[in-house]
Tab-separated table of C-alpha atoms and ligand atoms in Angstrom:
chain	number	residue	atom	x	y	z
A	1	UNK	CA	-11.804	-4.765	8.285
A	2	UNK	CA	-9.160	-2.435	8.774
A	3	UNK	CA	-7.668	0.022	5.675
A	4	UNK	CA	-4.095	0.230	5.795
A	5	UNK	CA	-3.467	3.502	4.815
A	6	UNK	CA	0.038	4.474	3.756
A	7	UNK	CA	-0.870	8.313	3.058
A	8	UNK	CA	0.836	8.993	6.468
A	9	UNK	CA	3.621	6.595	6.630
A	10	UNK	CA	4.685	7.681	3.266
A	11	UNK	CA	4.692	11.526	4.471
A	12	UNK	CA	6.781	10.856	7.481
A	13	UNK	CA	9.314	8.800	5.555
A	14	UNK	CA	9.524	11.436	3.128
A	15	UNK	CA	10.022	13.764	5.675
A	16	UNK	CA	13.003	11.674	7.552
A	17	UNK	CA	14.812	11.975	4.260
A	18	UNK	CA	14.163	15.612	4.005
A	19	UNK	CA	15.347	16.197	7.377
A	20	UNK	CA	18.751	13.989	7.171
A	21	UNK	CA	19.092	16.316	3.447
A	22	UNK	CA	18.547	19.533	5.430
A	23	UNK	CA	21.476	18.865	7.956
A	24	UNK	CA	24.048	18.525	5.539
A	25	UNK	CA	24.554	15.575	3.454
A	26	UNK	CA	25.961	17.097	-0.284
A	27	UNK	CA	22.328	17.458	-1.784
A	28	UNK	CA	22.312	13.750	-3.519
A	29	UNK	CA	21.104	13.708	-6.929
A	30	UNK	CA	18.696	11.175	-8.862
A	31	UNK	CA	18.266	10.795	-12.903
A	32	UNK	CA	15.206	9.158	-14.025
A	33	UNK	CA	15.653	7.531	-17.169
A	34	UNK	CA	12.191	6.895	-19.497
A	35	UNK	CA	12.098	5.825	-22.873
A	36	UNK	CA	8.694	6.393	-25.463
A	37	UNK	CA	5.645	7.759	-24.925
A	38	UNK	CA	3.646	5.593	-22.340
A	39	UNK	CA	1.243	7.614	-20.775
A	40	UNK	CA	1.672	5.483	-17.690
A	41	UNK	CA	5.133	5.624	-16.797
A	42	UNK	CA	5.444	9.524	-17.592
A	43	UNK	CA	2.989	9.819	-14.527
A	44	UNK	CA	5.148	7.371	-12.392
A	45	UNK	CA	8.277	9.087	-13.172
A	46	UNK	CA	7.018	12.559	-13.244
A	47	UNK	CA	5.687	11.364	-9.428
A	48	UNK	CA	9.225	10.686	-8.487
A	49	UNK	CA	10.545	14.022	-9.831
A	50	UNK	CA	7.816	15.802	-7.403
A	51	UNK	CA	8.667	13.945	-4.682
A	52	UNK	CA	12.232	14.586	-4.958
A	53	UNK	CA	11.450	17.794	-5.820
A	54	UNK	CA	9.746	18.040	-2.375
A	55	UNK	CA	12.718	16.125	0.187
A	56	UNK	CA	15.104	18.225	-1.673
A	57	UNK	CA	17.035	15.856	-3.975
A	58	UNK	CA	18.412	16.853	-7.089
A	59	UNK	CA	16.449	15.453	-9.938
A	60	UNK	CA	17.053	14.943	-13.789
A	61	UNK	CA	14.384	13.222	-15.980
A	62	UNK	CA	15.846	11.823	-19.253
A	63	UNK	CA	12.620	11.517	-21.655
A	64	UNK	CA	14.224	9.614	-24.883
A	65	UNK	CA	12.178	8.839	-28.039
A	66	UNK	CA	10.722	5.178	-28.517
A	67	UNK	CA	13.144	4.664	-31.275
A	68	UNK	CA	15.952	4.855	-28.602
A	69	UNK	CA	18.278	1.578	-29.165
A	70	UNK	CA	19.544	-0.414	-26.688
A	71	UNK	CA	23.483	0.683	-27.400
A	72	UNK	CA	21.930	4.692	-27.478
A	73	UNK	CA	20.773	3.733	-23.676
A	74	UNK	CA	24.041	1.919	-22.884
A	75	UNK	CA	25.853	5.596	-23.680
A	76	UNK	CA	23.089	7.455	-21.418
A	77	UNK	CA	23.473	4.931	-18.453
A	78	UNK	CA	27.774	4.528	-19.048
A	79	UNK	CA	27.582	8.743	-18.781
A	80	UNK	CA	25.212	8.750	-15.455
A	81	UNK	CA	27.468	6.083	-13.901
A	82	UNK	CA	30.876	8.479	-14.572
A	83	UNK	CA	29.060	11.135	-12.892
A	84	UNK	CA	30.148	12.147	-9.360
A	85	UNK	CA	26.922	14.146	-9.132
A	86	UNK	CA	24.234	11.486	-9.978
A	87	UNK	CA	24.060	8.951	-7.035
A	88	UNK	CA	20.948	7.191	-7.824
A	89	UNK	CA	19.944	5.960	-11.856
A	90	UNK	CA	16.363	4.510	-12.406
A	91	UNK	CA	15.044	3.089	-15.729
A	92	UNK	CA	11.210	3.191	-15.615
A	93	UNK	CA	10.276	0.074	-16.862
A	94	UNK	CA	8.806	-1.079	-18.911
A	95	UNK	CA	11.075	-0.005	-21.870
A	96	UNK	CA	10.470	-0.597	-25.357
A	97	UNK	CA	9.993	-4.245	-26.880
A	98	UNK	CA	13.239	-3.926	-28.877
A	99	UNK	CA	15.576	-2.214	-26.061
A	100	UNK	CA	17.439	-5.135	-23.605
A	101	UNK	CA	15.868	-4.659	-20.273
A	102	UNK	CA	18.187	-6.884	-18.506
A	103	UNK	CA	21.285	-4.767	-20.293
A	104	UNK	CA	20.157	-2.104	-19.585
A	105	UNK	CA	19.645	-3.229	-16.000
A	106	UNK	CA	23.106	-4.703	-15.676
A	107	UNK	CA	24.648	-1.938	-17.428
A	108	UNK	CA	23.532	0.787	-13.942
A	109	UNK	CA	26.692	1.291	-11.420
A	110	UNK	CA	25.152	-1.188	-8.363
A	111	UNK	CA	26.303	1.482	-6.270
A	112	UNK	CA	23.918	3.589	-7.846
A	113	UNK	CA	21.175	1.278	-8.801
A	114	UNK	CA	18.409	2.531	-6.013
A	115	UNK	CA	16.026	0.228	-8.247
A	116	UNK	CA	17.467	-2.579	-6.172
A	117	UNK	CA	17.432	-4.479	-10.028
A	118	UNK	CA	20.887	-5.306	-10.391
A	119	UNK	CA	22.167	-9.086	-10.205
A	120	UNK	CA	24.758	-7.709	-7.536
A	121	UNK	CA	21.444	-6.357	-5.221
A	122	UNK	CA	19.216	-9.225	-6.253
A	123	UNK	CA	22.200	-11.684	-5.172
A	124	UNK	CA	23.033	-9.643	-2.082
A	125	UNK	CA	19.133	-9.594	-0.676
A	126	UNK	CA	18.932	-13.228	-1.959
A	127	UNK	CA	21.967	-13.497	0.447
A	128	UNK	CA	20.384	-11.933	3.381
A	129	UNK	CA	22.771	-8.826	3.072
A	130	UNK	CA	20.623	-6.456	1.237
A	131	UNK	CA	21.794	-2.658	-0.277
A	132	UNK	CA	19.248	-1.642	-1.731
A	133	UNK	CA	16.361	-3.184	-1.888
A	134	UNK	CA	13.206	-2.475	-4.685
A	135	UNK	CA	11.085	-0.235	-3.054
A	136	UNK	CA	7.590	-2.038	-3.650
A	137	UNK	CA	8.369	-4.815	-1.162
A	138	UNK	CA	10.607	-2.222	0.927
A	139	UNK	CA	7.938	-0.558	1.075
A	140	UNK	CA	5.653	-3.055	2.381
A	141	UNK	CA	8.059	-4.139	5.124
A	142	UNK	CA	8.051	-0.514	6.447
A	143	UNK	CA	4.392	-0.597	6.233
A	144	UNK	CA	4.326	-3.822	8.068
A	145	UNK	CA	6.250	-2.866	11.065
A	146	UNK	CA	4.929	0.519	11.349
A	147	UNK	CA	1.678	-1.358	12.159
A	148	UNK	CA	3.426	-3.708	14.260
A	149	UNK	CA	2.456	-6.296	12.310
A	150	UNK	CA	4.022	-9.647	13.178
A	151	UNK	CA	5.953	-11.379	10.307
A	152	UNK	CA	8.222	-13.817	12.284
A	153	UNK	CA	6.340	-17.640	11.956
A	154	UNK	CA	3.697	-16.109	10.202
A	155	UNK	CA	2.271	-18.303	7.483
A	156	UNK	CA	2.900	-16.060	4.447
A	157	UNK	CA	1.513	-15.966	0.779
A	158	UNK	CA	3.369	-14.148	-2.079
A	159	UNK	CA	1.374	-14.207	-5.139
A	160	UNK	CA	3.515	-12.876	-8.344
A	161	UNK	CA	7.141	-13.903	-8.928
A	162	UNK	CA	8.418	-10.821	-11.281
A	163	UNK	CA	11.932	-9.323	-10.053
A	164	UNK	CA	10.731	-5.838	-9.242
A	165	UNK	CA	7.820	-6.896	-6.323
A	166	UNK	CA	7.434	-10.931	-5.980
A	167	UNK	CA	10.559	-12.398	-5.696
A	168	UNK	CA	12.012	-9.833	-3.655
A	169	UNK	CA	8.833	-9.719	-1.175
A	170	UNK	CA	9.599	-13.982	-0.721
A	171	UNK	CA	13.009	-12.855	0.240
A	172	UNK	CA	12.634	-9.942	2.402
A	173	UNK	CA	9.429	-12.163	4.210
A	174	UNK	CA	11.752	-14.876	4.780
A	175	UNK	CA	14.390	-13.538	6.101
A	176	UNK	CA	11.841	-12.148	8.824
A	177	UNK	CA	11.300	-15.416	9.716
A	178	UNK	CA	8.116	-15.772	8.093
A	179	UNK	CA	7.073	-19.205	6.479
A	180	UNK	CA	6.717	-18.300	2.481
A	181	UNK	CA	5.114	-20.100	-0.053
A	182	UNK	CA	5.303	-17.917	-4.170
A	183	UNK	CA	2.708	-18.550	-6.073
A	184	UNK	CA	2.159	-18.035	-9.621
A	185	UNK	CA	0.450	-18.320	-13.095
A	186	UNK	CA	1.151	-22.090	-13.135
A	187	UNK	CA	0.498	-22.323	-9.081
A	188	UNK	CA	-2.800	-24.902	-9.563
A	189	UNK	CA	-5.914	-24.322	-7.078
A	190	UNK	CA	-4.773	-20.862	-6.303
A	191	UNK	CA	-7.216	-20.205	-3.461
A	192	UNK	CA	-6.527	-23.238	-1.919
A	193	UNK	CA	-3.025	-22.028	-1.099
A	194	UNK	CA	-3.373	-18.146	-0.557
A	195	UNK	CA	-6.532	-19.442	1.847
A	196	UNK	CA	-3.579	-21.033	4.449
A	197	UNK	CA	-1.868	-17.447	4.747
A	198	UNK	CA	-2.455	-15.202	7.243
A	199	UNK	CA	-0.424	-12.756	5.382
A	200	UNK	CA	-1.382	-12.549	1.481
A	201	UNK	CA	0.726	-10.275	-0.768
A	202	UNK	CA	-0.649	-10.116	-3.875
A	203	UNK	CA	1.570	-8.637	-7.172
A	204	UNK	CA	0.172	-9.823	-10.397
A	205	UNK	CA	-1.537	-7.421	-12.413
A	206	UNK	CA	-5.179	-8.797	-12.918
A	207	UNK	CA	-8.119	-6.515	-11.827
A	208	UNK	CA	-9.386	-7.635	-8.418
A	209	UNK	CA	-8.696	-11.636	-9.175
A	210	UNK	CA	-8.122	-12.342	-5.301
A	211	UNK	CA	-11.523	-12.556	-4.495
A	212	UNK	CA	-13.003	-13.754	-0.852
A	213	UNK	CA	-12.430	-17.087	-1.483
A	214	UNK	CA	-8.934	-16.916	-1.959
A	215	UNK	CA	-8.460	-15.084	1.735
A	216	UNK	CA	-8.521	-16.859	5.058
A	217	UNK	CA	-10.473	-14.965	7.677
A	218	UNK	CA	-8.942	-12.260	9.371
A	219	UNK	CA	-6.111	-12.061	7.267
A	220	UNK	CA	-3.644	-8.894	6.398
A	221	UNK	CA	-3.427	-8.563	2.817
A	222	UNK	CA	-1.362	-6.547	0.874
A	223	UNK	CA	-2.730	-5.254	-2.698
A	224	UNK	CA	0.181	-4.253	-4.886
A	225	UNK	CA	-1.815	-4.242	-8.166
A	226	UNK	CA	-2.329	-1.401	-10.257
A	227	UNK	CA	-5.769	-1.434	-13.276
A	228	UNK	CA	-7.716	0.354	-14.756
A	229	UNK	CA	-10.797	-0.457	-14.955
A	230	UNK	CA	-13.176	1.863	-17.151
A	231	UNK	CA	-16.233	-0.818	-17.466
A	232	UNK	CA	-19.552	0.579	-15.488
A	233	UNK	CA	-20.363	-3.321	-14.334
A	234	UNK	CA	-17.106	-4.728	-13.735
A	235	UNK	CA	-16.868	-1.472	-11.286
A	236	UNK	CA	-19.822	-2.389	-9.793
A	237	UNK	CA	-18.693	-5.782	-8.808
A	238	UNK	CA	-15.405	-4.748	-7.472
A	239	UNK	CA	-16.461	-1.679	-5.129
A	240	UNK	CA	-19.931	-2.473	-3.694
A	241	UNK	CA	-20.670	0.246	-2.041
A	242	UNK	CA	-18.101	2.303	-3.082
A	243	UNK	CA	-19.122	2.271	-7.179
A	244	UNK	CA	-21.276	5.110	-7.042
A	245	UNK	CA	-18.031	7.164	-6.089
A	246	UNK	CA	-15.585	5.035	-8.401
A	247	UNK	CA	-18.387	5.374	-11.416
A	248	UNK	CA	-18.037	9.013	-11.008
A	249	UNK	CA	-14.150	9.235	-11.151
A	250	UNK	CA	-14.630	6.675	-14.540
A	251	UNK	CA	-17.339	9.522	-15.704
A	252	UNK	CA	-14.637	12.034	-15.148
A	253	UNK	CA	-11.304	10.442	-15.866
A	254	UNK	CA	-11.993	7.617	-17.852
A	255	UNK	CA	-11.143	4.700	-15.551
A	256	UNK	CA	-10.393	4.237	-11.867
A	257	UNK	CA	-7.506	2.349	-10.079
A	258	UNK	CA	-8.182	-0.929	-8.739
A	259	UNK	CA	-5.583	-3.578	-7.442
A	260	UNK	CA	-5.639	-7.620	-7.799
A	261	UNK	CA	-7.894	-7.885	-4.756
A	262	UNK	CA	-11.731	-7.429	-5.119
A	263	UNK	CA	-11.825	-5.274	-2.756
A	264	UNK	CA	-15.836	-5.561	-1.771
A	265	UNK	CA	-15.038	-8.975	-1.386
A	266	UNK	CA	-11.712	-9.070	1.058
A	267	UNK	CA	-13.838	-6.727	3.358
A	268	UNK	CA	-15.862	-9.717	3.990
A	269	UNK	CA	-13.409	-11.539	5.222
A	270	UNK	CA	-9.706	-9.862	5.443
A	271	UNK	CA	-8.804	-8.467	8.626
A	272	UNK	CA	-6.392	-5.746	6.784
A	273	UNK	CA	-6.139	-4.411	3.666
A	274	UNK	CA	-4.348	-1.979	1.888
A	275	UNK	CA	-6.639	0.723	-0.674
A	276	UNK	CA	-5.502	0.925	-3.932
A	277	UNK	CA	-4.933	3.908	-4.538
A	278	UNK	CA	-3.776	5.097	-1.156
A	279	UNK	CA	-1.607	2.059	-0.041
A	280	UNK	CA	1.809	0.339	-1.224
A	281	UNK	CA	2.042	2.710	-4.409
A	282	UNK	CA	2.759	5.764	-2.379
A	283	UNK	CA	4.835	3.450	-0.186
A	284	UNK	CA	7.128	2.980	-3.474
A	285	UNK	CA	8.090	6.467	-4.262
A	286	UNK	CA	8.851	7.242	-0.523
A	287	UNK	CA	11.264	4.453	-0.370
A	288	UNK	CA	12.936	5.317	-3.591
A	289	UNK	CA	13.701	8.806	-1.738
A	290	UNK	CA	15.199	7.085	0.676
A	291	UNK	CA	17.275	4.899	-1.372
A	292	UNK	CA	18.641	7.465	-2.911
A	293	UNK	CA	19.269	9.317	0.257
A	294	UNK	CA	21.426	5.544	1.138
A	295	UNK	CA	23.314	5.622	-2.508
A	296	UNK	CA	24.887	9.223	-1.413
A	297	UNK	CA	25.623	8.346	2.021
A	298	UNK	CA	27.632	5.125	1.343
A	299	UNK	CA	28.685	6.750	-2.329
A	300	UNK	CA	30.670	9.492	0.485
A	301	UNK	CA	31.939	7.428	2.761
B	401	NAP	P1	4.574	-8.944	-13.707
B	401	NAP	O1	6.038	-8.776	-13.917
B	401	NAP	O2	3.652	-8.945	-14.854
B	401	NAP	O3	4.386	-10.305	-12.902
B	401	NAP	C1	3.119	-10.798	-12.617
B	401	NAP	C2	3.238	-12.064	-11.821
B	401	NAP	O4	1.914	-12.512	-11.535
B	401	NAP	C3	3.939	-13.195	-12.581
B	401	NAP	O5	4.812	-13.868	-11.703
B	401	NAP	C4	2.781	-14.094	-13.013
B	401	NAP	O6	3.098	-15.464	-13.050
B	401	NAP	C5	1.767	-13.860	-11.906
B	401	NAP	N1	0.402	-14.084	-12.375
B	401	NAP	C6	-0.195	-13.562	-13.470
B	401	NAP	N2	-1.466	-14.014	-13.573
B	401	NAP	C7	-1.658	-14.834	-12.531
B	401	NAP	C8	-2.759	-15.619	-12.092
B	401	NAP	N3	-3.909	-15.635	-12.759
B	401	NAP	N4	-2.603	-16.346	-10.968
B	401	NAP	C9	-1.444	-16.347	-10.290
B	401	NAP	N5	-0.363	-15.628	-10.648
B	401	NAP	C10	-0.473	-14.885	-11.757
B	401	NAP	O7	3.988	-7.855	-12.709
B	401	NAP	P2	4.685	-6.941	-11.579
B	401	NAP	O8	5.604	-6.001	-12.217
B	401	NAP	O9	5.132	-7.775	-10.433
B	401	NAP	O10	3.403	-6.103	-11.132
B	401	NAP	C11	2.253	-6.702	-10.598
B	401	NAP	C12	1.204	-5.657	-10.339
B	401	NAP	O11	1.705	-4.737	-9.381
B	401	NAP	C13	0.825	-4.802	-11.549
B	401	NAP	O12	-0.546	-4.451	-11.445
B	401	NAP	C14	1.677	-3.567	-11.392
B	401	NAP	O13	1.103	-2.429	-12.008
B	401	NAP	C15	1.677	-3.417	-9.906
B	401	NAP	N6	2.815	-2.698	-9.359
B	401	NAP	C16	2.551	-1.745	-8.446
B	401	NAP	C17	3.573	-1.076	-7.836
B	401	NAP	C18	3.255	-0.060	-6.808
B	401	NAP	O14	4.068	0.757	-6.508
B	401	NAP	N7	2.059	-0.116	-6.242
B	401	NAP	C19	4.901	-1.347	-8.178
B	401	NAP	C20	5.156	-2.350	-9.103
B	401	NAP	C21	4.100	-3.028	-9.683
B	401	NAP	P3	4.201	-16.077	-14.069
B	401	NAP	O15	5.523	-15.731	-13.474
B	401	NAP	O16	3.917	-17.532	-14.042
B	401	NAP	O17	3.946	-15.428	-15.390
């Protein structure tokens, strides 16, 4: 079975937006909007600060208190749209229980919504005349042709239909010509439909559920999940011959990464798959550069 690395891919997109920053474009400028104290998303947005850090986009992290309301947010995101210097706005989600996601969501400029979360970007990729696109499933395509993997009347599986990765994966699969089916929580005899796909994309948030007998031989599957797992035996079972290696970072760190896919398990059978960590999450924060690079472009124009 083959890894599919992203390590590189990521680097050289990176790069790319560096470059086109370097010859001239006005430097464009991204604020990064978090709200409360989850450990997790202060790591995912303070990875997006470094990276913009590092293509040489102007960054500005807005860290609010949990007790933020939704009309406080409204102000933040109504002052960020006014502003001729902020070209991209992203919310890290997920935001507090008792703050309106989709307001909040609807509330971002669509010209500067490099999320790709907006109705007006959802409707327009829905449409087959994407903007911007979220950069999970953006960055999958990249991945995907960078390997010259074929897409076009390939029998696809997307498993997961949330807004940020699932739906927009169906969309962006299909209009590459590929044959899509979306399964979900309610999809009944799971395996028996992921098993017809020769390409398996798999978004759902359950430590290493897509085991081997949900992947047809020799297929490319791509692991967007992101757990923790901390357990000694339910590391064990998921990395094989890896655990020895994972049960040390656990010893050290407290838990190690795994995605939905088992991933001792899909090397039996899968003829690609992408590592977790290593794969589509370093994908994501590359193409969010580059969306941002897109916003100030066509913001200019
Ligand atoms: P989400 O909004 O929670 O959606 C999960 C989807 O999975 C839902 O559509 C749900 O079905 C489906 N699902 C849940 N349990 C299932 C089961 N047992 N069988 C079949 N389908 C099931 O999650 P998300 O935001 O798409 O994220 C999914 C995973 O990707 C998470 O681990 C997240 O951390 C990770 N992620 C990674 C990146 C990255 O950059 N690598 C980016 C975004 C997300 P229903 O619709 O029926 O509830």
């Amino acid at each position: 079975m083959i890894k599919l690395e992203a390590a590189e891919l990521a680097a050289k997109i990176k790069e790319a937006v560096k470059t086109e920053i370097e010859r001239g474009i006005r430097r464009p400028g991204l604020a990064a909007v978090r709200v409360g104290d989850d450990p997790a998303s202060a790591v995912y947005v303070r990875n997006k600060i470094q990276a913009c850090e590092a293509v040489g986009i102007r960054s500005e992290h807005h860290a609010l208190p949990e007790s933020t309301s939704t009309a406080e947010l409204l102000e933040l995101i109504a002052t960020l749209n006014a502003r001729d210097d902020v070209d991209g706005i992203l919310t890290q989600l997920p935001l507090p229980a008792h703050v309106s996601e989709t307001a909040i969501i609807e509330a971002i400029d669509p010209a500067k919504d490099v999320d790709g979360f907006h109705p007006v970007n959802a409707g327009r990729l829905a449409m087959g005349r994407p903007v911007f696109v979220p950069c999970t499933p953006a960055g999958i395509m990249e991945l995907l042709d960078d390997r010259g993997i074929e897409i076009r009347g390939t029998n696809a599986c997307v498993v997961g239909r949330s807004q940020i990765v699932g739906r927009p994966m169906a969309q962006l699969l299909l209009q590459r010509d590929a044959t899509v089916t979306i399964c979900h929580s309610r999809t009944r005899d799971l395996a028996a439909v992921t098993r017809t796909a020769d390409l398996l994309v798999v978004a759902i948030g359950r430590a290493g559920l897509i085991g081997r007998e949900h992947i047809k031989p020799g297929a490319i599957v791509i692991d967007v999940g992101m757990n923790r797992v901390s357990d000694p035996d339910e590391v064990r079972s998921l990395f094989g011959a890896e655990a020895e290696r994972r049960l040390e970072i656990v010893a050290k760190r407290g838990a190690t990464l795994v995605g939905d896919v088992n991933p001792s398990e899909a090397a039996e059978v899968a003829g690609m798959l992408t590592p977790v960590p290593g794969g589509v999450g370093l994908l994501t924060v590359a193409m969010l550069m580059k969306n941002t690079l897109k916003a100030a472009r066509l913001r200019r124009q």
